Amino acid sequence: MFGAGGGTSSYREIEETDLIIMWGWGSNAREAHPIFFHHVLKGVHNGARMFAVDPRRTSSAAWADVWLGIDVGSDIALANAVGREIIHHGLQNQEFIDEATEGFEEYAAGVEKYTLEKAEEITGVPAEAIRQLAHEYANADTAQLCWTLGITEHHNATDNVLALINLSLLTGHVGRYGSGLVPVRGQNNVQGGGDMGALPNKLPGFQDVEDSEKRARFEAVWGAEVPSKAGKHISLMHEAMDDGDLTALYIIGENPLQSEADSTEMLRRLTNLDFLVVQDIFLTATAELADVVLPAAGWGETEGTFTSSERRVQRVRRAVDPPGEAHDDIAILSAVARAMGYPWVTPTAEEAWDEMRQLSPLHGGMTYARLEESGGLQWPCPDEDHPGSLFLHGRLWERPIASRRAPFHAVEDDPPVDTLTEEYPIRLTTGRRLDSFNTGVQSGRYSSPRRIPGVLDLSPEDGASIGVFEGDRVTVTSRRGSLEAPVRFDRSLRPGLAFMSVHFPDDVDVNVLTLDAWDPKSGTASGSSLWFLPDGPPRSPRSSHRRGAVGC
Amino acid sequence: MTMTEREISTITAQVNGEVVEVPDGSTILDACRQAGLDLPTLCYGPTMTAANACRVCVVELEGSRTLVPSCSRKLEEGMDIRTGTERAEHSRRLVMELLGSASELDRSGDQLDSWIEDAGAEPSRFGPKAATVAAQPKIEDDLYVRDYGRCILCYRCVDACGVEHQNTFAITVAGRGFEAHISTEFDVALPDSACVYCGNCIAVCPTGALVGKVEFDMREDDTWDESRQGVTRTVCAYCGVGCNLDLHTQDGKIVNVTSPHDHDVTLGNLCIKGRFGWSYVSSAGDV
Amino acid sequence: MDLRALLDRPTDAERLAVDDLLGPSEEFNGRVAYGGHEARARRQLLLPALHACQDAVGSISRGALGYISERLTVPPAELYGVATFYSLFNTDEARGTTVHVCDDIVCSQYGAKGLLQTLEGSELSWEASPCLGQCERAPAVMFHSPGEGYGNAAPVDSDTVGNVVFDELPHGVVHQDQSQLRLLRRIGRIDPTSLEAYRGSGGYQTLTRAIELGPDGVISALDESGLKGRGGAAFPIGIKWRGVADAPGPDKYVIANGDESEPGTFKDRLLMEGDPFAVIEAMTIYGFATGSTKGYIYVRGEYPTAEKRLRDAIVMASEAGLLGTRVANAGFDFDLEVRRGAGAYICGEETALFASIEGYRGEPRQKPPFPTQHGVFGRPTGINNIETLLAALEVIEGGAGEFARVGTEQSTGPKLFCVSGAVEKPGVFEVPFGTTLGEILALAGGVRGGRGLGAVLLGGAAGVFVDFSFLDMPLTFEDTREAGATLGSGAVIVFDENCDFGPVLRRIARFFEEESCGQCVPCRIGTVRQSEALARLNDGETLGTVADELERLDDLARVMTDASICGLGQTAASAIQSAIRLQLRGAPA
C-alpha cells in the first residue's frame, strides 16, 4: 500500500479499535485465519462494532452487527457508494485529505454515479445497510478495514484494494494507532516472500528492479548483474508458456497444477514445457509431471524466518531432521549454482539473512539475536536500535507532510467476467475451510473430525428447485469444464450462490471450473466463475437423503 | 512510531510484613510474586481472567472476614496480606485434600505434587468410599481425549473455549454442585458439537484431563518421557497470521505442538491446523 | 459463537411458546442481517425462554434448546449449561404432571416421607424438593403441569397429595392483632389484586411523599432511620441506596430480591402475595431515589402465586401511570419487570441473582467489586430483599424518627419472623427488634402439644441452633451476633424435646450439597464430604474414631467458612457445627 506491500496495522490494534470491517468474499477469517479472528473478537468484546461484507453469511459474518451479503465481484460498486455517501454528507476527514492526499477531486467525481440506489442494484445489498456502513466508518474514531483472499483472488484484485484504500484516505483511517488497512495473508510467508523480492518487479525490501541506483547496490554486494527489467508475474508466465516463449520452469514449493484456476489449461501448459524442475517436500501432482524432482526439506526441518500479516518477522527453526535425501532450499539452490559453475558456499540461514539486511532498509535492524529476544520484529526496522513499527504511514499525519502524499485512485465497478445467464444461473465462489489448507498437500495428512470433503455447498432453496438432496452427486458445469461432487446444503448461502472449497483437487478439482481471468495489475487469478447443474432426473429422497444440515 | 505509553501509577501494600510496590491494577497474587512468594494456583491462567474457583491461592487479608483469593482480588493501597498464617495454610491444605480426594491428579505435573507435599495434604483421609468424579476417558476422534476423571472443574477449558479466547462455546459446565461437569449440549460426542478442535482447552488444562490423543496414547503405553523431549520454537506453516509454535520432539519425532502463552499473537492459542496439522512432517515423505 | 445447529427441530408447541416470548423469527433474506452486540444482549431473555418451553411442554427438549439457541444466538452448550443448573428445568424426557414434594427441615418432620411413599406407588411423577416456603402449613407440595402451570398445595396428606390443584392458596395466617402490625397490616385484609383497594388503604401516598422529599431527601431519611437490610447481612440501607444514586449513569438498576429460598423462611412470600402493590411502590421509590429507570423483581420459581400477583399488579400500575414514562406525572421514568427463578437457592445470593437475570448459570461472583458499582449487566445496581423494601416504605411513610423509635438503637424498626415447626400457631410474626426468642415462641403459642423445647434453628439451614438457654436473648442484629447466633433470614424453626436431630442435620447437609453451585472447591466437594462424614457417623462406620470424624467435620467447616466464594459455602457447616456444640440429641458426639 502506497509503496511497500504490507498491512498497515498490528493485530493488537484491532483489539482496541472502535469499528471493524471484515471485507472479503470466498475467505472467512473465522475459519481461514482463526487466531487473527481471536484479536477481532477481543475488539468486539471491548465494544467495537463490526460489519462483514461477504456474499456468504459465514461464521465470521455471524459475529457482525451488520452483514452485507453482496453479489460476488461487486465490491468496488459498494466501496464507491460508501465513498459517495460519506462525501455527500460531509463526513470525510477534509483536513487529512487536504494535507496528506492527492487526487481527491477526481475520486469524488468518479464515485458520483454510485448512488446508494445504484449500489443496491449492483451489489444486491439494501441501500440502508450501505448507508449505515458509510456513516459508521466515517464517524468512528478508529476503524480497521480488513480483507483476505477474497478481495485479491479476483480478476480486478488491485482495483478492489484501491477502492478500499480510497475509503481509508477519505476518512483518515490509516496511519494512526487503531485505524488502518489489514490484508490478512493466506500463506505462512507470502508476506515474507514479497518482502524478500519474490515478486517479478521488486528486489528485497520492495525496492524497484528497474531503479538503477537500487540495482547497483545489490550488484555491488552480490557481485553479479541484476536484470534491469521486471520479470513476468504468474499470469504473464502462463501467457508466455502459451506463446512458447517460456519453455523451462523451476517450481519451488508450489502445486500449480492443482492450485491455479482452470486446471485443464494448466496441465496443457506444464506438459508442453521442454523442461520442468520441481523442488518440493512431497511428490505433488505437479511434481509428477517434472523432468527433475529435487527433494526439499520441509517446515520443521529447516532454519529461517517467516513474516506474518502484521509485518512481523519471526524465526523458523529446525526441530527434526529432514527425511532421506531431502535438503533445505538454501543447500539445494547453492548446489544447483555450483553445478552451473558458480563457486557458491552454502550459507547458513542467518548468513543469507544478514546479507539481505545490508540491502533492505526495512529489515536493517533485524538481527537473529533481536528476533529471538523480542518474539519477532515488525518492519520497517531500519537499525538495531529501532523497536520495529506497530503501524505504517504515520508520516501522513505529519504537518506539513514531509514526504509523498497518498494518492486516491478512482476505480470503476467491473462485473465478473463470467456473466449469469439462464444456462449458467448460479454463481460459484471458492475458498477455504477451517481444518484444511490450499490443495491439502499438508493438511490432508492429519485426521480431522471437522473435515468436509469435496462437496458442492448449495442453499437449501436451490437444492429444492433443482430437485437434489444432501448427499446426491451432481454434475457441475461451468463454461470451462465440469466435475462431479456431492451436494451439501448450507443455510449461510442465499439462492443463486454456491460454494466449493479448494482442498481436495484429487477428488473434486474445483479449478476445472474456475476462470483464469487475471488481474493485469497484480497477476492474481480470479477464483469465481459460473456453473450449471444439468437437468438430470430428480433423485428420489429415499435413496439419496442422508441427514439434516450440518452447519459450519 | 512509538507505542502508546501510559503513566503507570503504583500501589503500595504489605505482604508478610514486607512492603511491596506494584502497578495499579495488579492482583494480590502479583504482589506476592513480586515479594518472591510462590503461591499455588490451579484455576488461574496467566492469559485468562481468573476463574476464581479452586481457592487454592487464598491468603489472609487484614480486615476481611474470610480468606481472599489472591489470583482475582485486586490489590488496594495499604492492604496487609499474610500468606503463611495457620488459617490460610489450613484452607490451602484442605482444598488440595478435597481436590485429590475427588479427582485423579497423577498427570497434573510435578508442581502440584510438590504443593501437595508442602501443604502436608492427605487426600486419602476422606476414605476409600469418598465420592469421586471417576469416569472412562472419552475418546471420540483422533485428536483429543477427554479424561474427566482428572477434571478439577477449574473452568479454564470452558473459558478458553468461550469468551476468553476461542469464542466457540462448544463446552460448558452443566449440572451443579458435585454433579457439575464439563459437557457439550446434551453431552453429545465432541464431533457432533460445535467444537472446532483448536485444542485451546487442552492448552489450559492443568491436570491432563484434556490431552492430545498422541500424548494420551504414549502415556498409556508408558512411552511418554518428558525428560527425553526437546522443545523448538518456530512459526506455523499454514496461514499468514504468524502463530508461534513450540514443537515438542522425542526421539527425533514431533510428539506434540503447543504455543507459548506469553506470545502476544497467540496467547497460547492455535487453530486445528496449527495444533494438529503437523503429522505430514514426521511422515516419511513421498519424495 | 460458532452456532452449530442441533439436528433436532422444535415441535410446533415449542416454537410457539418461544415465539410468543420473542416474537416471530426473521427469515434469512440472504442480503443483510443484523446481529452482533444487539443480538447478544438478548441473552437476558434466556431464562424466560427456557421457562416458556418448560411451561408449555414440561421439558427443554433438544429441538427446543436448539431453537432458543438460534433465536437468542446463544450457543447450545451454553444454553444446556444454564438449563441444567436450575432444578425446575427438565432436560430429560417430558413428563406429565409432576409433584414436587418438600422434604426439607420442617416438612420432613410433618409427613413428607409418607407423601413420597404414597407417590412412589402412584402414576404421577414426583421429585423431592428443597423448602417450598410453605412451612407454616407443612407438609407442602408444588404441582407442575405442562400447559397448565404451577400450583401449590399445603398442607397435604397421603389422600390429597394426588389431587392436582392450581387454585391459589389462601394467604398465610396472620395471628397478630392489627394494632401490632405495620409491615403485615394489609395482609389478608386488603384485596391484593385491586389497585383501588391498595390506594384506599393509603397506598401510593408514600410515593407522593418521596417525590416531595426528592431523591436526596429519601436517602437521608433512610440514613436517619437506621434501617438495615433484612436479608441477613444487615447492611445500612441509606448507604446502599446512596451508593447507587452516586454511581455514574445512565444505566443503573434496582432489584427486589424475592428469591426467598432459605428453608423455614416465608415472610417475603406473604408480602408479595398479600401486598404486591406495596412492593411495586417501594421499588418505584427505589428507582426514583437512585436514578434508576429499570427495576426487576426476582421471584423464586416455587412462588407462582406471588409471581402472578406481582405481574398483574405491574400491569395495573402501568395502566394507572404509576410505572413507565413520567411516573405519577413526576419527572422520572421507571419500568419494572418480574423475573422468575427456576429452582436454585444460590440465586438468592445477589451476584448469582444478577447472573440469573443476565441468562447465565446462577454462579456467584467475587466481591469486590460490589453491586453498587458493578451489578447486573455490569452496571451499578441496588438490590434489597422484599421485607427491607417494605420497611423502607415505612420509613418514608411514617418518617425516620418514628421508624427509629421502634426496636433498639442498632436494630431499628419492626422485624418479621417466620415461626414454623413444633409450635401451636406457625406463621409470620411482626415484632419490634429486641423482642426475645421466648416472647416470639409465646406469640406462636409455645411448643406444640405442651412439650418441652428441643432447640430452635435460627436463620434456616444457613443459621445456627440455639437451645432453651437462649430464650431470653433479644432478637437483634447485635445481640445475636454477640451470642454467636444469627437472625439470618428471620426463620425460627422450632423442634420439641423428642426430636432426633440426626436426620435433621443430614437433611441440612444434603441441602447444601444439592444447592451448591459447584463453582468453588471448598463448597462443591466440602459439602459432599460433610454429608459423607455424617452418614458414616450415623451408620457407625467411622473412619478412625468418632473424634477423628469430628475433627474432619471441623476441618471441612473451617475451609468452607474461610475459603468459599459466597455465603452458601460459608454457612454450609454453621447449623451442623452448632448442633455438635450444643450436643443436641442425635448430633455427632
mmCIF file of C-alpha atoms in Angstrom, chain A residues 311-419:
data_model
loop_
_atom_site.group_PDB
_atom_site.id
_atom_site.type_symbol
_atom_site.label_atom_id
_atom_site.label_comp_id
_atom_site.label_asym_id
_atom_site.label_seq_id
_atom_site.Cartn_x
_atom_site.Cartn_y
_atom_site.Cartn_z
ATOM 1 C CA ARG A 311 4.841 -7.433 9.004
ATOM 2 C CA ARG A 312 6.329 -9.306 11.899
ATOM 3 C CA VAL A 313 9.465 -11.242 11.043
ATOM 4 C CA GLN A 314 9.792 -14.313 13.244
ATOM 5 C CA ARG A 315 12.284 -17.111 13.431
ATOM 6 C CA VAL A 316 11.527 -20.510 11.984
ATOM 7 C CA ARG A 317 13.575 -23.373 13.321
ATOM 8 C CA ARG A 318 14.599 -26.909 12.676
ATOM 9 C CA ALA A 319 13.166 -29.382 15.148
ATOM 10 C CA VAL A 320 13.651 -32.686 13.317
ATOM 11 C CA ASP A 321 15.935 -33.985 10.591
ATOM 12 C CA PRO A 322 14.685 -33.989 7.035
ATOM 13 C CA PRO A 323 13.898 -37.445 5.690
ATOM 14 C CA GLY A 324 16.144 -39.346 3.303
ATOM 15 C CA GLU A 325 17.870 -37.292 0.653
ATOM 16 C CA ALA A 326 15.972 -34.110 1.317
ATOM 17 C CA HIS A 327 17.904 -30.877 1.841
ATOM 18 C CA ASP A 328 16.871 -27.399 2.695
ATOM 19 C CA ASP A 329 16.224 -24.924 -0.092
ATOM 20 C CA ILE A 330 19.377 -22.896 0.517
ATOM 21 C CA ALA A 331 21.523 -26.025 0.184
ATOM 22 C CA ILE A 332 19.738 -27.134 -2.980
ATOM 23 C CA LEU A 333 19.964 -23.722 -4.624
ATOM 24 C CA SER A 334 23.634 -23.446 -3.725
ATOM 25 C CA ALA A 335 24.290 -26.894 -5.117
ATOM 26 C CA VAL A 336 22.474 -26.006 -8.326
ATOM 27 C CA ALA A 337 24.577 -22.852 -8.562
ATOM 28 C CA ARG A 338 27.746 -24.884 -8.069
ATOM 29 C CA ALA A 339 26.600 -27.328 -10.716
ATOM 30 C CA MET A 340 26.204 -24.367 -13.015
ATOM 31 C CA GLY A 341 29.792 -23.428 -12.338
ATOM 32 C CA TYR A 342 29.486 -20.761 -9.657
ATOM 33 C CA PRO A 343 31.632 -21.321 -6.575
ATOM 34 C CA TRP A 344 28.876 -20.826 -4.016
ATOM 35 C CA VAL A 345 29.471 -21.897 -0.473
ATOM 36 C CA THR A 346 26.189 -22.911 1.133
ATOM 37 C CA PRO A 347 25.423 -20.156 3.642
ATOM 38 C CA THR A 348 23.564 -20.687 6.875
ATOM 39 C CA ALA A 349 20.092 -19.185 7.023
ATOM 40 C CA GLU A 350 21.430 -16.461 9.267
ATOM 41 C CA GLU A 351 24.263 -15.610 6.860
ATOM 42 C CA ALA A 352 21.808 -15.312 3.988
ATOM 43 C CA TRP A 353 19.575 -13.142 6.167
ATOM 44 C CA ASP A 354 22.414 -10.874 7.224
ATOM 45 C CA GLU A 355 23.363 -10.325 3.613
ATOM 46 C CA MET A 356 19.783 -9.341 2.836
ATOM 47 C CA ARG A 357 19.682 -6.998 5.847
ATOM 48 C CA GLN A 358 22.542 -4.987 4.399
ATOM 49 C CA LEU A 359 20.480 -4.340 1.304
ATOM 50 C CA SER A 360 16.948 -3.901 2.597
ATOM 51 C CA PRO A 361 16.497 -0.855 4.821
ATOM 52 C CA LEU A 362 13.176 -2.215 6.014
ATOM 53 C CA HIS A 363 14.982 -5.129 7.648
ATOM 54 C CA GLY A 364 18.292 -3.485 8.534
ATOM 55 C CA GLY A 365 17.907 -3.727 12.303
ATOM 56 C CA MET A 366 16.585 -7.247 12.498
ATOM 57 C CA THR A 367 19.426 -9.421 13.688
ATOM 58 C CA TYR A 368 18.619 -13.026 14.505
ATOM 59 C CA ALA A 369 19.506 -12.253 18.104
ATOM 60 C CA ARG A 370 16.947 -9.454 18.263
ATOM 61 C CA LEU A 371 14.277 -11.523 16.542
ATOM 62 C CA GLU A 372 14.849 -14.219 19.088
ATOM 63 C CA GLU A 373 14.730 -11.943 22.058
ATOM 64 C CA SER A 374 11.671 -9.935 21.040
ATOM 65 C CA GLY A 375 9.468 -12.719 19.691
ATOM 66 C CA GLY A 376 9.626 -11.057 16.282
ATOM 67 C CA LEU A 377 10.056 -7.527 14.930
ATOM 68 C CA GLN A 378 7.774 -5.618 12.603
ATOM 69 C CA TRP A 379 9.244 -3.834 9.612
ATOM 70 C CA PRO A 380 10.282 -1.122 8.980
ATOM 71 C CA CYS A 381 13.118 -1.688 11.406
ATOM 72 C CA PRO A 382 15.990 0.173 9.807
ATOM 73 C CA ASP A 383 18.637 -0.128 12.510
ATOM 74 C CA GLU A 384 19.470 -2.186 15.540
ATOM 75 C CA ASP A 385 18.176 0.447 17.970
ATOM 76 C CA HIS A 386 14.796 0.629 16.252
ATOM 77 C CA PRO A 387 11.944 -1.126 18.083
ATOM 78 C CA GLY A 388 10.107 -2.030 14.886
ATOM 79 C CA SER A 389 6.864 -0.491 13.704
ATOM 80 C CA LEU A 390 3.400 -1.230 15.032
ATOM 81 C CA PHE A 391 1.757 0.590 12.154
ATOM 82 C CA LEU A 392 2.714 2.150 8.836
ATOM 83 C CA HIS A 393 2.175 5.570 7.304
ATOM 84 C CA GLY A 394 2.282 7.615 10.484
ATOM 85 C CA ARG A 395 4.061 10.067 8.212
ATOM 86 C CA LEU A 396 0.700 11.007 6.692
ATOM 87 C CA TRP A 397 -0.138 12.777 9.943
ATOM 88 C CA GLU A 398 2.991 14.947 9.976
ATOM 89 C CA ARG A 399 2.130 18.572 9.331
ATOM 90 C CA PRO A 400 3.198 19.697 6.917
ATOM 91 C CA ILE A 401 3.577 16.314 5.369
ATOM 92 C CA ALA A 402 7.249 15.775 4.719
ATOM 93 C CA SER A 403 7.045 13.051 2.121
ATOM 94 C CA ARG A 404 4.872 11.967 -0.738
ATOM 95 C CA ARG A 405 1.129 12.436 -0.425
ATOM 96 C CA ALA A 406 -1.038 9.345 -0.576
ATOM 97 C CA PRO A 407 -2.918 9.173 -3.853
ATOM 98 C CA PHE A 408 -6.589 8.420 -4.347
ATOM 99 C CA HIS A 409 -7.222 6.159 -7.315
ATOM 100 C CA ALA A 410 -10.607 6.409 -8.932
ATOM 101 C CA VAL A 411 -11.707 2.881 -9.828
ATOM 102 C CA GLU A 412 -14.776 1.594 -11.586
ATOM 103 C CA ASP A 413 -17.109 -1.288 -10.987
ATOM 104 C CA ASP A 414 -16.103 -4.161 -13.192
ATOM 105 C CA PRO A 415 -18.520 -7.050 -13.002
ATOM 106 C CA PRO A 416 -17.312 -10.654 -13.059
ATOM 107 C CA VAL A 417 -16.112 -11.824 -16.453
ATOM 108 C CA ASP A 418 -18.465 -14.758 -16.342
ATOM 109 C CA THR A 419 -21.991 -13.490 -16.501
#
